[in-house]
Tab-separated table of N, CA, C and O in Angstrom:
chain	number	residue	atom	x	y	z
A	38	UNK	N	43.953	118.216	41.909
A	38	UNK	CA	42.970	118.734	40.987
A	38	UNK	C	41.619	118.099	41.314
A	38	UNK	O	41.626	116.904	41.608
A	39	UNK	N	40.474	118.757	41.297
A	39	UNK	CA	39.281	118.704	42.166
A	39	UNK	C	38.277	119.310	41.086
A	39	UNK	O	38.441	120.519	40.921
A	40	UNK	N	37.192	118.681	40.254
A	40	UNK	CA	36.224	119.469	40.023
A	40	UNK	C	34.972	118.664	40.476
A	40	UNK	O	34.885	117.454	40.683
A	41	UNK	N	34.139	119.516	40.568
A	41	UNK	CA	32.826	119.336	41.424
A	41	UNK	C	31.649	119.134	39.986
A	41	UNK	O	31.712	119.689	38.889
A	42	UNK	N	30.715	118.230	40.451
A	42	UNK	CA	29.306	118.130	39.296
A	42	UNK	C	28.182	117.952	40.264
A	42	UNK	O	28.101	117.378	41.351
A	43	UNK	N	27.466	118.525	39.635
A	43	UNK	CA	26.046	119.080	40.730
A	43	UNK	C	25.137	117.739	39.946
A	43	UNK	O	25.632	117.130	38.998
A	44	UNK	N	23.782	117.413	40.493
A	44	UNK	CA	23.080	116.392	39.583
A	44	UNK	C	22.489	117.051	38.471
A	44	UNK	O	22.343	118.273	38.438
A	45	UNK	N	22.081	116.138	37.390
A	45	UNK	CA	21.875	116.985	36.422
A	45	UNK	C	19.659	116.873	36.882
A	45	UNK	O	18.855	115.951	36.739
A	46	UNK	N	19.535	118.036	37.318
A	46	UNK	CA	18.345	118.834	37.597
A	46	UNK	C	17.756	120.360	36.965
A	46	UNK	O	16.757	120.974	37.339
A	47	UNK	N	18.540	120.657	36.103
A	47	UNK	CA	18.374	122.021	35.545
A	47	UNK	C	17.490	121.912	33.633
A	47	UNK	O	18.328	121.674	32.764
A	48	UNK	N	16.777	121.987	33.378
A	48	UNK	CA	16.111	121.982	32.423
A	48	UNK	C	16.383	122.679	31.562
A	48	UNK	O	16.532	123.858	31.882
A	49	UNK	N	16.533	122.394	30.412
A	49	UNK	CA	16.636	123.319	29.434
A	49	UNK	C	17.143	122.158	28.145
A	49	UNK	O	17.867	121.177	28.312
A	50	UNK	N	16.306	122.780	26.425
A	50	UNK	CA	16.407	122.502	25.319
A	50	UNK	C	15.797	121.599	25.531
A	50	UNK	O	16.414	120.861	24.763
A	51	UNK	N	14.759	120.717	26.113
A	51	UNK	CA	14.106	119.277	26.333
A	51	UNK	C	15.078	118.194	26.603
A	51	UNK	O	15.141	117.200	25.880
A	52	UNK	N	15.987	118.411	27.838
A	52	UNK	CA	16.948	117.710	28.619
A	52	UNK	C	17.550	118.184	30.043
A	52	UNK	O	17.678	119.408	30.069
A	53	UNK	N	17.792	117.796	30.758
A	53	UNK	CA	18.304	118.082	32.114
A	53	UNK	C	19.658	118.699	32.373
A	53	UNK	O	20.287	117.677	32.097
A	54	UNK	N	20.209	119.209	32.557
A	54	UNK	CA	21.684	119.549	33.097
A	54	UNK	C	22.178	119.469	33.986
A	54	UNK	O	21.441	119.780	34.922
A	55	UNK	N	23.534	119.077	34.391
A	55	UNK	CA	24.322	119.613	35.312
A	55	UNK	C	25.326	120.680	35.369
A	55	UNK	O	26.028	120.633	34.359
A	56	UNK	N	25.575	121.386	35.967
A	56	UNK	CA	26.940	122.150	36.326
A	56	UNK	C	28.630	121.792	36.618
A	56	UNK	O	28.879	121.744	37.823
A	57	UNK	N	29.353	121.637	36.067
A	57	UNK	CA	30.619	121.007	36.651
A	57	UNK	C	31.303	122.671	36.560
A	57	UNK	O	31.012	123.696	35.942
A	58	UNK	N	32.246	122.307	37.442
A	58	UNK	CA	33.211	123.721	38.368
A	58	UNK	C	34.477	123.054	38.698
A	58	UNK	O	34.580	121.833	38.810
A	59	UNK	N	35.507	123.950	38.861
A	59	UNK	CA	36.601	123.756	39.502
A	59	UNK	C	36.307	124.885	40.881
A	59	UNK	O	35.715	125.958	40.770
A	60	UNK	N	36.899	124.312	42.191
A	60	UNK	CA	37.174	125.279	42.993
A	60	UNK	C	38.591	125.727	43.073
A	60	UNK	O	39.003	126.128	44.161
A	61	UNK	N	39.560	125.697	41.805
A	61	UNK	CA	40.881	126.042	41.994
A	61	UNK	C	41.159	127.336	40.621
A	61	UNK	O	41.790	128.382	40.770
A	62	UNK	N	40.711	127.022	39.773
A	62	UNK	CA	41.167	127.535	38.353
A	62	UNK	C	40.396	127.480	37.285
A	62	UNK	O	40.138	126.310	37.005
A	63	UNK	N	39.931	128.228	36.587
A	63	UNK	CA	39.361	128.244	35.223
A	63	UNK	C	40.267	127.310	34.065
A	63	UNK	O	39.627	126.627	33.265
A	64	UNK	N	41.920	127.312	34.011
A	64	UNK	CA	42.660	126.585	33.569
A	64	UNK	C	42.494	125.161	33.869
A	64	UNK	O	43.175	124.419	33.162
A	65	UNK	N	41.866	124.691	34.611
A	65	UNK	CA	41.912	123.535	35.150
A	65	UNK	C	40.268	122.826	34.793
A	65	UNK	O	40.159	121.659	34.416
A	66	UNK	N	39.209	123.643	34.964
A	66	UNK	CA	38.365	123.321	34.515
A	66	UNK	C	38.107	122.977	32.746
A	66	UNK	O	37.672	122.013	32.115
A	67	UNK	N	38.587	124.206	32.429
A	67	UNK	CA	38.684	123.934	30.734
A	67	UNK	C	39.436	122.831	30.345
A	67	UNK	O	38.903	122.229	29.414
A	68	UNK	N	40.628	122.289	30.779
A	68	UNK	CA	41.495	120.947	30.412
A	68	UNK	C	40.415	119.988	30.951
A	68	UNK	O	39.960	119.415	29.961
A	69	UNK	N	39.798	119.551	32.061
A	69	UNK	CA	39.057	118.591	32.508
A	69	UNK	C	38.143	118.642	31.396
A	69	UNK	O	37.999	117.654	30.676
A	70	UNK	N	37.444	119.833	31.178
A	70	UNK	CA	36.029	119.924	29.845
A	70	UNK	C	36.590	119.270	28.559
A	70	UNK	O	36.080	118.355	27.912
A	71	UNK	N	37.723	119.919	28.330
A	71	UNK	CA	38.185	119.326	26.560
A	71	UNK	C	38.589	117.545	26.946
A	71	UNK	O	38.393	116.784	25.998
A	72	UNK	N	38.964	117.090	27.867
A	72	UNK	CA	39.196	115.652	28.123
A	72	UNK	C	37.811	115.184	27.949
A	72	UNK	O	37.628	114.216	27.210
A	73	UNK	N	36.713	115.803	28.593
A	73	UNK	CA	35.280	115.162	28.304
A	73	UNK	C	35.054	115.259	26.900
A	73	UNK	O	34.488	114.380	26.249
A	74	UNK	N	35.408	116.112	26.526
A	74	UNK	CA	34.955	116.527	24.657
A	74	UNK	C	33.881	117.261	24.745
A	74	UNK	O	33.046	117.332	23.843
A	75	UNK	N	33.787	118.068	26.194
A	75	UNK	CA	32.845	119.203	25.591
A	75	UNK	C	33.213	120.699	24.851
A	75	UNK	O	34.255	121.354	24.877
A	76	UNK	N	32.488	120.839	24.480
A	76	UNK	CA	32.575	122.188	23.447
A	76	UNK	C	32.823	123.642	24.502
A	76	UNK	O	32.205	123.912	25.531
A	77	UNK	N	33.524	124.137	24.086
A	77	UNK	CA	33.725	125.447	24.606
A	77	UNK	C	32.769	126.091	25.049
A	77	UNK	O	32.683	126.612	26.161
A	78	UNK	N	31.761	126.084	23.934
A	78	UNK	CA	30.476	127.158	23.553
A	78	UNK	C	29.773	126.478	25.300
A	78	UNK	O	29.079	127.320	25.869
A	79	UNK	N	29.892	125.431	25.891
A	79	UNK	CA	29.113	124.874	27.422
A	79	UNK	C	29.735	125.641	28.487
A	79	UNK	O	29.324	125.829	29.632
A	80	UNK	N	30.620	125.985	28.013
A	80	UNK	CA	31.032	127.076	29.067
A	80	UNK	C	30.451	128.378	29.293
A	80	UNK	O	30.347	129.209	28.390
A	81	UNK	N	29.970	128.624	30.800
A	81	UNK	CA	28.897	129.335	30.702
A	81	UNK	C	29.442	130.276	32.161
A	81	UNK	O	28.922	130.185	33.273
A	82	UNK	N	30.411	131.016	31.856
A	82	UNK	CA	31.203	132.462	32.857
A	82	UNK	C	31.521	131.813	33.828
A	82	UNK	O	32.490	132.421	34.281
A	83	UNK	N	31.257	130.637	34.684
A	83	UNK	CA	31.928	130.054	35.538
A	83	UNK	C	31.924	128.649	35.849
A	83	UNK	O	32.318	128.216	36.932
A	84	UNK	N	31.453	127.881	34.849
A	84	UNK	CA	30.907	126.578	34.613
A	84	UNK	C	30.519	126.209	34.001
A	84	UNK	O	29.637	126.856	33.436
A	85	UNK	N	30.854	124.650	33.486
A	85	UNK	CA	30.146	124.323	32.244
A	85	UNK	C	28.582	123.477	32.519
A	85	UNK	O	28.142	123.022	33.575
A	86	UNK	N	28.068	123.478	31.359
A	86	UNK	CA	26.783	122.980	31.415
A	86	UNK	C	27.081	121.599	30.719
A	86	UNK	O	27.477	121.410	29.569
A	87	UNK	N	26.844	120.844	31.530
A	87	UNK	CA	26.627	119.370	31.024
A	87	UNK	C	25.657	118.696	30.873
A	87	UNK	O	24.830	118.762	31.781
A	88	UNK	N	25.419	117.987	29.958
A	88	UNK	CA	24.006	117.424	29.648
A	88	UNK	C	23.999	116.522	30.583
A	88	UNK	O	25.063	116.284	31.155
A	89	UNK	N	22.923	115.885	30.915
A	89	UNK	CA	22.164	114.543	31.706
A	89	UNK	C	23.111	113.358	30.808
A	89	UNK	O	23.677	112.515	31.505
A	90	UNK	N	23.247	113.294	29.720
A	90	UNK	CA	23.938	111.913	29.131
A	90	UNK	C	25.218	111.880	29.521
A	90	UNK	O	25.753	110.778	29.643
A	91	UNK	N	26.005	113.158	29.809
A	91	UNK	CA	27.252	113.116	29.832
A	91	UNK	C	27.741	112.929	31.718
A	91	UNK	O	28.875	112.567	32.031
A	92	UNK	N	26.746	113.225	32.677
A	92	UNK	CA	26.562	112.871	33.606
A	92	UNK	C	28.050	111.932	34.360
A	92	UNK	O	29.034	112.295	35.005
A	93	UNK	N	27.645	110.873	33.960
A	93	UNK	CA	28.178	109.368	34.345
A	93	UNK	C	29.902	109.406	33.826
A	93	UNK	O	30.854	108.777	34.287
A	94	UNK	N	29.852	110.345	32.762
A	94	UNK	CA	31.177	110.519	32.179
A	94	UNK	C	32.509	111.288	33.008
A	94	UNK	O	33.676	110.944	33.196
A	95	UNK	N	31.831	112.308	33.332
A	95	UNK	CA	32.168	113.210	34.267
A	95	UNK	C	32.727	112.830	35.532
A	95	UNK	O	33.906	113.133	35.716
A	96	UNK	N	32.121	112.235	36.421
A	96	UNK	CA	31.868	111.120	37.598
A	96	UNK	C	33.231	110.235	36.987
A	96	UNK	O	34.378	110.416	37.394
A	97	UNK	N	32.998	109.641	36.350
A	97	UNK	CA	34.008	108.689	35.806
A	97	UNK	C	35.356	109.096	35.725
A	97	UNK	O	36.194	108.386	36.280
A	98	UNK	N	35.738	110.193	35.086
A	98	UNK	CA	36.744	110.948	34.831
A	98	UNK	C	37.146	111.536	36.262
A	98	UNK	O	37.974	112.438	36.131
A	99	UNK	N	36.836	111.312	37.446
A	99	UNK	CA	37.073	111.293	38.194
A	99	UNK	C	36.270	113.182	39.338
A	99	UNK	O	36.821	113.711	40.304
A	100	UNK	N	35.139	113.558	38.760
A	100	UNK	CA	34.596	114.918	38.834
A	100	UNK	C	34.002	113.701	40.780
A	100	UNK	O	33.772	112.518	41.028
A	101	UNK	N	34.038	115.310	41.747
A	101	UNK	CA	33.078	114.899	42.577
A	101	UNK	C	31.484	115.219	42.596
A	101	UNK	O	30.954	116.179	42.036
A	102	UNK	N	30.876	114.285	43.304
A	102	UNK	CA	29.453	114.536	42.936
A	102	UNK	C	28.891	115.041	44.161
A	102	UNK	O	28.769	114.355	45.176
A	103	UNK	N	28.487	116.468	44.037
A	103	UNK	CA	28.058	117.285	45.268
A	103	UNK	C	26.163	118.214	44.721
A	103	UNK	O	25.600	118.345	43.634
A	104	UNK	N	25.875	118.543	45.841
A	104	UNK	CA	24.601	119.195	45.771
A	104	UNK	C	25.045	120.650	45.022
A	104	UNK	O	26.074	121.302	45.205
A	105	UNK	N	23.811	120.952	44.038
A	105	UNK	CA	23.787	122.210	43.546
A	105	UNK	C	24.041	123.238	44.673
A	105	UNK	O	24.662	124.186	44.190
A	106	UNK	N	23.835	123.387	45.794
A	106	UNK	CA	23.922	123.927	46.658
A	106	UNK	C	25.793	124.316	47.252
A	106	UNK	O	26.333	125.290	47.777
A	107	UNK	N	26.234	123.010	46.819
A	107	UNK	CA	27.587	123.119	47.215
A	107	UNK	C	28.467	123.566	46.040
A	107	UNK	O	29.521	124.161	46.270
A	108	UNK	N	28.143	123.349	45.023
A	108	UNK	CA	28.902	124.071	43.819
A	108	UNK	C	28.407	125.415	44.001
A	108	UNK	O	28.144	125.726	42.839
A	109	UNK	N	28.209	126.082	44.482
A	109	UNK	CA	27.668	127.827	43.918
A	109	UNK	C	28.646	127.957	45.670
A	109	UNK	O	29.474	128.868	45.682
A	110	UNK	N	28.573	127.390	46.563
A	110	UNK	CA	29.287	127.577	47.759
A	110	UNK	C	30.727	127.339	47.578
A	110	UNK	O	31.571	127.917	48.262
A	111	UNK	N	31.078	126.274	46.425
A	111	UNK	CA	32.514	125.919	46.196
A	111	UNK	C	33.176	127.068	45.341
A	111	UNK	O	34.240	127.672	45.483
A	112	UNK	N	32.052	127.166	44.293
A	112	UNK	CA	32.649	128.924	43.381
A	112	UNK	C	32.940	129.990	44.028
A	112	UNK	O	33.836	130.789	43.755
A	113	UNK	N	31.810	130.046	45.342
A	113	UNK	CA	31.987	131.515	45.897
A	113	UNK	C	33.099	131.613	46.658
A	113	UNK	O	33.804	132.622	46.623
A	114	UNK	N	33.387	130.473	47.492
A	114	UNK	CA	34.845	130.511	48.535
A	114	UNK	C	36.256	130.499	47.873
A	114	UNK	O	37.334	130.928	48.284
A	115	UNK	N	35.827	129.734	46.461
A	115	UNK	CA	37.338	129.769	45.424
A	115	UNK	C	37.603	130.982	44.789
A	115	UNK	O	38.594	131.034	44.060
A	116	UNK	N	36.738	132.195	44.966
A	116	UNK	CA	36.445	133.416	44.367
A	116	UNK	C	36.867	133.252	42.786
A	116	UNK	O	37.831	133.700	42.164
A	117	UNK	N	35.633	132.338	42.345
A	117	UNK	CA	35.600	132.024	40.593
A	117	UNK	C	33.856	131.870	40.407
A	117	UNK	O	33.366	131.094	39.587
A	118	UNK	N	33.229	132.541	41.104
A	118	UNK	CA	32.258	132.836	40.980
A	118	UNK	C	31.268	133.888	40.477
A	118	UNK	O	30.790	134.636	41.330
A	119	UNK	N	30.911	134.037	39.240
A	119	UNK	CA	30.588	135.000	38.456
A	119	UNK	C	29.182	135.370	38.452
A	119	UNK	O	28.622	134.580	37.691
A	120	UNK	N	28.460	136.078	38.870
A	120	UNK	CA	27.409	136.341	38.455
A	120	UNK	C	26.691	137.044	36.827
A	120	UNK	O	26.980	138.041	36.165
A	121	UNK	N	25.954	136.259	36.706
A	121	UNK	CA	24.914	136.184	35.471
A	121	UNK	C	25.313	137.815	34.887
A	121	UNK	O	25.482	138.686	35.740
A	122	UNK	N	25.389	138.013	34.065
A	122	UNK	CA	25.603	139.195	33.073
A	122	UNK	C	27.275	140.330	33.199
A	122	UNK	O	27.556	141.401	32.664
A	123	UNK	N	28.027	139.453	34.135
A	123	UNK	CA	29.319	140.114	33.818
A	123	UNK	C	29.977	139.852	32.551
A	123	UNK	O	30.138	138.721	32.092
A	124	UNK	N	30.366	140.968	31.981
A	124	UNK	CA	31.261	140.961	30.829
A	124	UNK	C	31.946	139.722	30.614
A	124	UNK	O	32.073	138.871	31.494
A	125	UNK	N	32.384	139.618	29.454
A	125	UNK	CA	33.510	138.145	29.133
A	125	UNK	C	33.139	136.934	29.432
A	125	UNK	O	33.887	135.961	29.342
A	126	UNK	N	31.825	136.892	29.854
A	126	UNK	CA	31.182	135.353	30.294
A	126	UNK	C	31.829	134.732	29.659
A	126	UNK	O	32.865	134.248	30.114
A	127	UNK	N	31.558	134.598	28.790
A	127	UNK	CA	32.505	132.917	27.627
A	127	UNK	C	33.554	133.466	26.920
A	127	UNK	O	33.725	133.168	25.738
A	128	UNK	N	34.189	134.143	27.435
A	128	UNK	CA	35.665	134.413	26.737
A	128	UNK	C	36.810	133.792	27.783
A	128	UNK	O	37.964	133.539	27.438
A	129	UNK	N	36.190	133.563	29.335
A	129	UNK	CA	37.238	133.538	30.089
A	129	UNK	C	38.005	131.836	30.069
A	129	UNK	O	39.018	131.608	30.729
């Protein structure tokens, strides 16, 4: 079991984000997320959004730490890669 966290560089609500992904399973990502104690609602159609504080947590819990560049390359080759406005975004 393998999930990936990008640095947190993404802006938004007056805080930074990162991305965390699985390249294996949506099942696998969501159990890693609820072990962090993030909220469902961060799940965002193929990844969750993690704040800048939760960062270090992630990492800890054993997430690898790769370039934004390589998470959108790790989604696309695991074919769990969703683009922006497909149906069921946060249901899946």
């Amino acid at each position: 079991m393998t999930l990936y966290v990008d640095p947190p560089a993404w802006p938004g609500h007056g805080r930074l984000w990162s991305h965390l992904v699985s390249d294996a399973s949506y099942d696998e990502l969501h159990a890693f997320a609820a072990r962090l104690g993030l909220p469902r609602r961060a799940f965002d159609g193929d990844h969750y959004d993690l704040p800048e504080r939760r960062y270090a947590d992630a990492v800890a819990a054993g997430a690898v730490e790769v370039s934004s560049r390589e998470v959108v390359r790790l989604l696309r080759e695991s074919g769990l890669r969703r683009p922006k406005g497909r149906a069921q975004r946060r249901n899946s």
